[in-house]
C-alpha cells in the first residue's frame, strides 16, 4: 500500500503531550501513523499507545508501519466517538494524554476512488469508514434544495450555497449527479466567472461541507472532547490539530468552557452552579506550522494546534 504521510506539527504535538515514558496515550486519528510513531518511540516497555482509526486503510498501514513497537501498541478499527467504550474494553480508567488530528488524511485525498478530491474524477463517496451507509452521492441526489443550501453554509460557509443547490437540483432532474467532476461542473456553472477566478478552487467549500456531513465530523468532535477530558489523569494533556475554522472554533470554545470554574452571575453571593474547572489551557493562541515545515509539507498551511491540561 502506498501510504505516503508527513505528520503535521509533529514535534509541537509531541512536546504538547509532555510525554511520560511509562504512561498510557491515545492517538484518536491514526492516519498515516506518523504521530503514533513519535509517541511510541518515546514510550518505555511499561508504556502503552492505543491507536484508533475508522479507515481500514489506515489500520492496515499502521499495523505494518508500527510492527517493530507492537509490544506497546493496541490498534482499534473504530471511530473516536467510542473513546469511552474503547478504554473500558481495555480495562483502562485514565490516560496520560490524547492526540487528535482532525479531518481527512493526505492518503484519503490522494486515493482517487475515495471521492474526497475535487481534482480527481471518482464516484461521489467521501466515507472515511467504508462500512458506513451514507455517501456524498446520496446527500447530493436525495437532499432537498433547502437541505443542500443549509449544509453548504453550515459546514462550508459557502456564500453561493443557495445558487449551487438550485443548480444541483436542476441538473439531477435530467440524470443523477454521480461523480466528483459532475459536481464540480455544476458548481462552476453556478458560481459567476469573476468569483471563480478569485481565491481558492470554487468547489473547495462544497466538498468540505459534504465530507463533514457524510462523516458527522463536527458533531463527533464536539461530543467527544468532554469525554476525553474526563478520562485524563491530573496533568494529562489533550492535543488537537484542526485544519479549518469550524473545527478550530469547536475546540477553542470547548476548551474555554471546560477551563471555566463558577459560571454563576457575578452578583450571586454563593456559587450554586457547581461548575468545576477541568482544564488549563496551555496555549491561548493556536500553534501553526513554521516556514521550514511549510516548505516540506504545504498541506500544513491551515493546521492549528491547541493544547490543554487536566487540572
C-alpha positions as a Markdown table, in Angstrom:
| # | Residue | x | y | z |
|---|---|---|---|---|
| 1 | Unk | 0.0 | 0.0 | 0.0 |
| 2 | Unk | 1.4 | 3.4 | -1.0 |
| 3 | Unk | 0.6 | 5.4 | 2.2 |
| 4 | Unk | 2.8 | 8.5 | 1.9 |
| 5 | Unk | 2.4 | 10.6 | 5.0 |
| 6 | Unk | 4.1 | 13.6 | 6.7 |
| 7 | Unk | 2.7 | 14.2 | 10.2 |
| 8 | Unk | 1.7 | 17.8 | 10.7 |
| 9 | Unk | 3.2 | 19.9 | 13.6 |
| 10 | Unk | 4.8 | 16.6 | 14.7 |
| 11 | Unk | 7.3 | 17.9 | 17.2 |
| 12 | Unk | 4.9 | 20.5 | 18.5 |
| 13 | Unk | 2.4 | 17.8 | 19.2 |
| 14 | Unk | 4.9 | 15.6 | 21.0 |
| 15 | Unk | 6.0 | 18.5 | 23.2 |
| 16 | Unk | 2.4 | 19.3 | 23.9 |
| 17 | Unk | 1.7 | 15.8 | 25.2 |
| 18 | Unk | 4.6 | 16.2 | 27.7 |
| 19 | Unk | 5.3 | 12.5 | 27.3 |
| 20 | Unk | 5.6 | 10.2 | 30.3 |
| 21 | Unk | 7.6 | 7.2 | 29.1 |
| 22 | Unk | 5.5 | 4.8 | 31.3 |
| 23 | Unk | 2.2 | 6.5 | 30.5 |
| 24 | Unk | -0.9 | 5.5 | 28.5 |
| 25 | Unk | -1.7 | 7.5 | 25.4 |
| 26 | Unk | -4.4 | 7.5 | 22.8 |
| 27 | Unk | -4.0 | 8.6 | 19.2 |
| 28 | Unk | -7.6 | 9.1 | 18.1 |
| 29 | Unk | -6.7 | 9.5 | 14.5 |
| 30 | Unk | -4.0 | 7.1 | 13.4 |
| 31 | Unk | -4.0 | 8.1 | 9.8 |
| 32 | Unk | -0.5 | 7.6 | 8.4 |
| 33 | Unk | 0.8 | 6.7 | 11.9 |
| 34 | Unk | 3.3 | 9.5 | 11.9 |
| 35 | Unk | 2.3 | 11.0 | 15.2 |
| 36 | Unk | 1.8 | 7.5 | 16.7 |
| 37 | Unk | 5.4 | 6.6 | 15.7 |
| 38 | Unk | 6.8 | 9.5 | 17.6 |
| 39 | Unk | 4.7 | 8.7 | 20.7 |
| 40 | Unk | 5.6 | 5.0 | 20.6 |
| 41 | Unk | 9.3 | 5.8 | 20.2 |
| 42 | Unk | 9.1 | 7.9 | 23.4 |
| 43 | Unk | 7.4 | 5.1 | 25.5 |
| 44 | Unk | 9.2 | 2.6 | 27.6 |
| 45 | Unk | 8.2 | -1.1 | 27.8 |
| 46 | Unk | 5.7 | -0.1 | 30.5 |
| 47 | Unk | 4.0 | 2.5 | 28.3 |
| 48 | Unk | 1.0 | 1.9 | 26.1 |
| 49 | Unk | -0.3 | 3.6 | 23.0 |
| 50 | Unk | -3.9 | 3.0 | 21.7 |
| 51 | Unk | -4.3 | 3.9 | 18.1 |
| 52 | Unk | -7.8 | 4.5 | 16.7 |
| 53 | Unk | -9.0 | 5.0 | 13.2 |
| 54 | Unk | -12.2 | 4.4 | 11.3 |
| 55 | Unk | -10.4 | 3.9 | 7.9 |
| 56 | Unk | -9.4 | 0.3 | 7.2 |
| 57 | Unk | -6.5 | 1.6 | 5.0 |
| 58 | Unk | -5.1 | 3.5 | 8.0 |
| 59 | Unk | -5.4 | 0.4 | 10.2 |
| 60 | Unk | -3.6 | -1.8 | 7.7 |
| 61 | Unk | -0.9 | 0.7 | 7.2 |
| 62 | Unk | -0.4 | 1.3 | 11.0 |
| 63 | Unk | 0.0 | -2.5 | 11.7 |
| 64 | Unk | 2.8 | -2.6 | 9.2 |
| 65 | Unk | 4.4 | 0.8 | 10.0 |
| 66 | Unk | 4.4 | 0.1 | 13.8 |
| 67 | Unk | 5.2 | -3.6 | 13.7 |
| 68 | Unk | 8.5 | -3.1 | 15.5 |
| 69 | Unk | 6.8 | -1.5 | 18.5 |
| 70 | Unk | 3.7 | -3.7 | 18.6 |
| 71 | Unk | 4.5 | -4.8 | 22.1 |
| 72 | Unk | 3.4 | -1.3 | 23.4 |
| 73 | Unk | 0.6 | -0.6 | 20.9 |
| 74 | Unk | -3.0 | -1.6 | 20.6 |
| 75 | Unk | -4.7 | -0.7 | 17.2 |
| 76 | Unk | -8.5 | -0.3 | 17.1 |
| 77 | Unk | -10.7 | -0.1 | 14.0 |
| 78 | Unk | -13.3 | 2.3 | 15.2 |
| 79 | Unk | -14.5 | 6.0 | 15.4 |
| 80 | Unk | -13.1 | 8.0 | 18.2 |
| 81 | Unk | -16.6 | 8.8 | 19.3 |
| 82 | Unk | -16.4 | 5.4 | 21.0 |
| 83 | Unk | -13.5 | 6.7 | 23.2 |
| 84 | Unk | -15.1 | 5.7 | 26.5 |
| 85 | Unk | -16.1 | 2.3 | 25.3 |
| 86 | Unk | -12.7 | 1.5 | 23.9 |
| 87 | Unk | -10.9 | 2.4 | 27.1 |
| 88 | Unk | -13.4 | 0.3 | 29.1 |
| 89 | Unk | -12.9 | -2.6 | 26.7 |
| 90 | Unk | -9.1 | -2.5 | 27.6 |
| 91 | Unk | -9.9 | -2.1 | 31.3 |
| 92 | Unk | -8.3 | 1.4 | 31.4 |
| 93 | Unk | -9.7 | 4.1 | 33.6 |
| 94 | Unk | -7.5 | 7.1 | 33.0 |
| 95 | Unk | -4.9 | 8.0 | 30.4 |
| 96 | Unk | -1.9 | 10.4 | 30.4 |
| 97 | Unk | -2.5 | 12.1 | 27.1 |
| 98 | Unk | -4.7 | 12.1 | 23.9 |
| 99 | Unk | -3.9 | 13.3 | 20.4 |
| 100 | Unk | -6.5 | 14.2 | 17.8 |
| 101 | Unk | -5.5 | 15.2 | 14.2 |
| 102 | Unk | -8.9 | 16.1 | 12.8 |
| 103 | Unk | -10.2 | 15.9 | 9.2 |
| 104 | Unk | -9.4 | 14.0 | 6.0 |
| 105 | Unk | -5.9 | 12.4 | 5.7 |
| 106 | Unk | -3.5 | 13.0 | 2.9 |
| 107 | Unk | -3.9 | 9.4 | 1.8 |
| 108 | Unk | -7.7 | 9.8 | 1.6 |
| 109 | Unk | -7.3 | 12.9 | -0.5 |
| 110 | Unk | -4.8 | 11.1 | -2.8 |
| 111 | Unk | -6.8 | 7.9 | -3.3 |
| 112 | Unk | -8.9 | 8.8 | -6.3 |
| 113 | Unk | -11.6 | 6.2 | -5.7 |
| 114 | Unk | -12.5 | 7.6 | -2.3 |
| 115 | Unk | -14.1 | 10.7 | -3.9 |
| 116 | Unk | -12.7 | 13.2 | -1.5 |
| 117 | Unk | -10.9 | 15.4 | -4.0 |
| 118 | Unk | -12.4 | 17.8 | -6.5 |
| 119 | Unk | -9.2 | 17.5 | -8.6 |
| 120 | Unk | -9.7 | 13.8 | -9.4 |
| 121 | Unk | -12.8 | 12.2 | -11.0 |
| 122 | Unk | -14.5 | 9.5 | -9.0 |
| 123 | Unk | -17.9 | 8.3 | -7.8 |
| 124 | Unk | -19.2 | 10.7 | -5.0 |
| 125 | Unk | -18.3 | 8.7 | -1.9 |
| 126 | Unk | -16.3 | 10.6 | 0.8 |
| 127 | Unk | -16.7 | 8.0 | 3.6 |
| 128 | Unk | -13.8 | 7.7 | 6.0 |
| 129 | Unk | -15.3 | 4.5 | 7.3 |
| 130 | Unk | -16.4 | 2.5 | 4.2 |
| 131 | Unk | -18.6 | 0.4 | 6.4 |
| 132 | Unk | -20.9 | 3.4 | 6.7 |
| 133 | Unk | -24.0 | 3.6 | 4.5 |
| 134 | Unk | -24.3 | 7.3 | 3.9 |
| 135 | Unk | -22.3 | 8.7 | 1.0 |
| 136 | Unk | -21.9 | 12.1 | -0.7 |
| 137 | Unk | -23.8 | 10.7 | -3.7 |
| 138 | Unk | -26.9 | 10.2 | -1.5 |
| 139 | Unk | -26.6 | 13.7 | 0.0 |
| 140 | Unk | -26.3 | 15.3 | -3.4 |
| 141 | Unk | -29.0 | 13.4 | -5.1 |
| 142 | Unk | -31.6 | 12.9 | -2.3 |
| 143 | Unk | -31.4 | 16.1 | -0.2 |
| 144 | Unk | -33.9 | 18.9 | -0.9 |
| 145 | Unk | -32.7 | 22.3 | -2.2 |
| 146 | Unk | -33.2 | 23.8 | 1.3 |
| 147 | Unk | -31.2 | 20.9 | 2.9 |
| 148 | Unk | -28.3 | 21.3 | 0.5 |
| 149 | Unk | -28.2 | 25.1 | 1.0 |
| 150 | Unk | -28.2 | 24.7 | 4.7 |
| 151 | Unk | -25.5 | 22.0 | 4.5 |
| 152 | Unk | -23.2 | 24.1 | 2.3 |
| 153 | Unk | -23.5 | 27.1 | 4.6 |
| 154 | Unk | -23.3 | 25.3 | 8.0 |
| 155 | Unk | -20.3 | 23.1 | 7.1 |
| 156 | Unk | -18.7 | 25.0 | 4.3 |
| 157 | Unk | -19.7 | 28.7 | 4.9 |
| 158 | Unk | -20.3 | 28.8 | 1.2 |
| 159 | Unk | -21.9 | 32.1 | 0.2 |
| 160 | Unk | -23.1 | 30.8 | -3.1 |
| 161 | Unk | -24.7 | 27.8 | -1.5 |
| 162 | Unk | -28.3 | 28.7 | -2.5 |
| 163 | Unk | -27.4 | 29.1 | -6.1 |
| 164 | Unk | -25.3 | 25.9 | -6.1 |
| 165 | Unk | -28.2 | 23.9 | -4.5 |
| 166 | Unk | -30.5 | 25.2 | -7.2 |
| 167 | Unk | -28.2 | 24.2 | -10.0 |
| 168 | Unk | -27.7 | 20.7 | -8.4 |
| 169 | Unk | -31.5 | 20.1 | -8.1 |
| 170 | Unk | -32.0 | 21.2 | -11.7 |
| 171 | Unk | -29.2 | 19.0 | -13.0 |
| 172 | Unk | -30.3 | 15.9 | -11.2 |
| 173 | Unk | -33.8 | 16.3 | -12.8 |
| 174 | Unk | -32.1 | 15.2 | -16.0 |
| 175 | Unk | -29.8 | 12.5 | -14.5 |
| 176 | Unk | -28.1 | 11.7 | -11.2 |
| 177 | Unk | -25.0 | 13.6 | -10.2 |
| 178 | Unk | -22.7 | 10.6 | -10.0 |
| 179 | Unk | -19.1 | 11.8 | -10.0 |
| 180 | Unk | -16.9 | 14.4 | -8.4 |
| 181 | Unk | -16.3 | 16.0 | -11.8 |
| 182 | Unk | -20.1 | 16.1 | -12.4 |
| 183 | Unk | -20.5 | 18.1 | -9.2 |
| 184 | Unk | -17.5 | 20.4 | -10.0 |
| 185 | Unk | -19.0 | 21.2 | -13.4 |
| 186 | Unk | -22.3 | 22.1 | -11.7 |
| 187 | Unk | -20.5 | 24.3 | -9.1 |
| 188 | Unk | -18.6 | 26.0 | -11.9 |
| 189 | Unk | -21.8 | 26.8 | -13.7 |
| 190 | Unk | -23.5 | 28.1 | -10.6 |
| 191 | Unk | -20.7 | 30.5 | -9.5 |
| 192 | Unk | -20.1 | 33.6 | -11.6 |
| 193 | Unk | -16.8 | 33.6 | -13.6 |
| 194 | Unk | -15.4 | 36.6 | -11.8 |
| 195 | Unk | -15.9 | 34.9 | -8.4 |
| 196 | Unk | -14.4 | 31.6 | -9.7 |
| 197 | Unk | -11.3 | 33.5 | -10.7 |
| 198 | Unk | -10.7 | 34.7 | -7.2 |
| 199 | Unk | -9.3 | 32.8 | -4.2 |
| 200 | Unk | -9.3 | 29.0 | -3.8 |
| 201 | Unk | -10.9 | 26.4 | -6.0 |
| 202 | Unk | -14.7 | 27.1 | -6.4 |
| 203 | Unk | -15.6 | 23.6 | -5.3 |
| 204 | Unk | -13.5 | 23.6 | -2.1 |
| 205 | Unk | -16.2 | 24.6 | 0.4 |
| 206 | Unk | -18.9 | 22.4 | -1.1 |
| 207 | Unk | -16.6 | 19.3 | -1.0 |
| 208 | Unk | -15.6 | 20.2 | 2.6 |
| 209 | Unk | -19.3 | 20.5 | 3.6 |
| 210 | Unk | -20.3 | 17.2 | 2.0 |
| 211 | Unk | -17.3 | 15.4 | 3.6 |
| 212 | Unk | -18.1 | 16.8 | 7.1 |
| 213 | Unk | -21.8 | 15.8 | 6.7 |
| 214 | Unk | -21.1 | 12.3 | 5.5 |
| 215 | Unk | -18.8 | 11.6 | 8.4 |
| 216 | Unk | -20.6 | 13.7 | 11.0 |
| 217 | Unk | -17.2 | 15.2 | 11.9 |
| 218 | Unk | -18.2 | 18.3 | 13.8 |
| 219 | Unk | -20.9 | 16.5 | 15.8 |
| 220 | Unk | -18.5 | 13.8 | 16.9 |
| 221 | Unk | -15.7 | 16.2 | 17.7 |
| 222 | Unk | -17.8 | 18.4 | 20.0 |
| 223 | Unk | -19.3 | 15.5 | 21.8 |
| 224 | Unk | -16.1 | 13.6 | 22.3 |
| 225 | Unk | -13.8 | 16.2 | 23.8 |
| 226 | Unk | -15.5 | 16.3 | 27.2 |
| 227 | Unk | -15.5 | 12.5 | 27.3 |
| 228 | Unk | -11.7 | 12.6 | 26.7 |
| 229 | Unk | -11.1 | 15.2 | 29.4 |
| 230 | Unk | -13.0 | 13.1 | 32.0 |
| 231 | Unk | -10.6 | 10.2 | 31.3 |
| 232 | Unk | -7.3 | 12.2 | 31.7 |
| 233 | Unk | -5.2 | 11.9 | 34.8 |
| 234 | Unk | -4.4 | 15.2 | 36.6 |
| 235 | Unk | -1.7 | 16.8 | 34.5 |
| 236 | Unk | -2.7 | 14.7 | 31.5 |
| 237 | Unk | -2.8 | 16.6 | 28.1 |
| 238 | Unk | -5.2 | 16.8 | 25.2 |
| 239 | Unk | -3.6 | 17.9 | 22.0 |
| 240 | Unk | -5.8 | 18.7 | 18.9 |
| 241 | Unk | -4.8 | 19.7 | 15.4 |
| 242 | Unk | -7.5 | 21.2 | 13.2 |
| 243 | Unk | -7.5 | 22.3 | 9.6 |
| 244 | Unk | -10.4 | 24.7 | 9.2 |
| 245 | Unk | -12.1 | 27.4 | 11.2 |
| 246 | Unk | -15.2 | 25.3 | 12.0 |
| 247 | Unk | -13.2 | 22.6 | 13.7 |
| 248 | Unk | -10.9 | 25.1 | 15.5 |
| 249 | Unk | -13.9 | 27.0 | 16.8 |
| 250 | Unk | -15.4 | 23.9 | 18.4 |
| 251 | Unk | -12.0 | 23.0 | 20.0 |
| 252 | Unk | -11.4 | 26.6 | 21.2 |
| 253 | Unk | -14.9 | 27.0 | 22.7 |
| 254 | Unk | -15.0 | 23.6 | 24.3 |
| 255 | Unk | -11.6 | 24.2 | 25.9 |
| 256 | Unk | -12.7 | 27.6 | 27.1 |
| 257 | Unk | -15.9 | 26.1 | 28.6 |
| 258 | Unk | -14.0 | 23.3 | 30.3 |
| 259 | Unk | -11.4 | 25.7 | 31.7 |
| 260 | Unk | -14.0 | 27.9 | 33.4 |
| 261 | Unk | -15.0 | 27.5 | 37.0 |
| 262 | Unk | -18.1 | 29.0 | 38.5 |
| 263 | Unk | -20.5 | 30.4 | 35.9 |
| 264 | Unk | -23.0 | 31.9 | 38.3 |
| 265 | Unk | -23.9 | 35.6 | 37.8 |
| 266 | Unk | -21.4 | 38.0 | 39.4 |
| 267 | Unk | -24.0 | 39.3 | 41.9 |
| 268 | Unk | -24.7 | 35.8 | 43.4 |
| 269 | Unk | -23.4 | 35.7 | 47.0 |
| 270 | Unk | -22.5 | 32.0 | 46.8 |
| 271 | Unk | -21.9 | 29.5 | 43.9 |
| 272 | Unk | -24.9 | 27.3 | 43.1 |
| 273 | Unk | -23.9 | 26.1 | 39.6 |
| 274 | Unk | -21.4 | 23.5 | 40.8 |
| 275 | Unk | -19.5 | 24.0 | 37.6 |
| 276 | Unk | -15.9 | 22.9 | 38.1 |
| 277 | Unk | -12.8 | 23.8 | 36.1 |
| 278 | Unk | -11.5 | 20.7 | 34.4 |
| 279 | Unk | -8.8 | 22.1 | 32.1 |
| 280 | Unk | -5.9 | 24.6 | 32.0 |
| 281 | Unk | -5.3 | 26.0 | 28.5 |
| 282 | Unk | -1.6 | 25.7 | 27.6 |
| 283 | Unk | -1.6 | 27.9 | 24.5 |
| 284 | Unk | -4.3 | 30.7 | 24.1 |
| 285 | Unk | -3.3 | 31.2 | 20.5 |
| 286 | Unk | -3.1 | 28.2 | 18.3 |
| 287 | Unk | 0.3 | 26.9 | 17.2 |
| 288 | Unk | 0.9 | 27.0 | 13.4 |
| 289 | Unk | 3.5 | 25.5 | 11.1 |
| 290 | Unk | 6.9 | 27.1 | 10.7 |
| 291 | Unk | 8.1 | 28.3 | 7.3 |
| 292 | Unk | 10.5 | 25.3 | 7.3 |
| 293 | Unk | 7.7 | 22.9 | 7.7 |
| 294 | Unk | 5.5 | 24.6 | 5.1 |
| 295 | Unk | 8.3 | 24.1 | 2.5 |
| 296 | Unk | 8.3 | 20.4 | 3.2 |
| 297 | Unk | 4.6 | 20.0 | 3.6 |
| 298 | Unk | 2.3 | 22.7 | 2.1 |
| 299 | Unk | -0.7 | 20.9 | 3.5 |
| 300 | Unk | 0.3 | 22.1 | 6.9 |
| 301 | Unk | -0.6 | 25.7 | 6.0 |
| 302 | Unk | -4.1 | 25.7 | 7.6 |
| 303 | Unk | -3.2 | 23.5 | 10.6 |
| 304 | Unk | -3.8 | 24.9 | 14.1 |
| 305 | Unk | -2.7 | 23.1 | 17.3 |
| 306 | Unk | -4.4 | 23.7 | 20.6 |
| 307 | Unk | -3.2 | 22.1 | 23.9 |
| 308 | Unk | -4.9 | 21.8 | 27.3 |
| 309 | Unk | -4.1 | 20.1 | 30.6 |
| 310 | Unk | -6.4 | 18.3 | 33.1 |
| 311 | Unk | -6.4 | 20.0 | 36.5 |
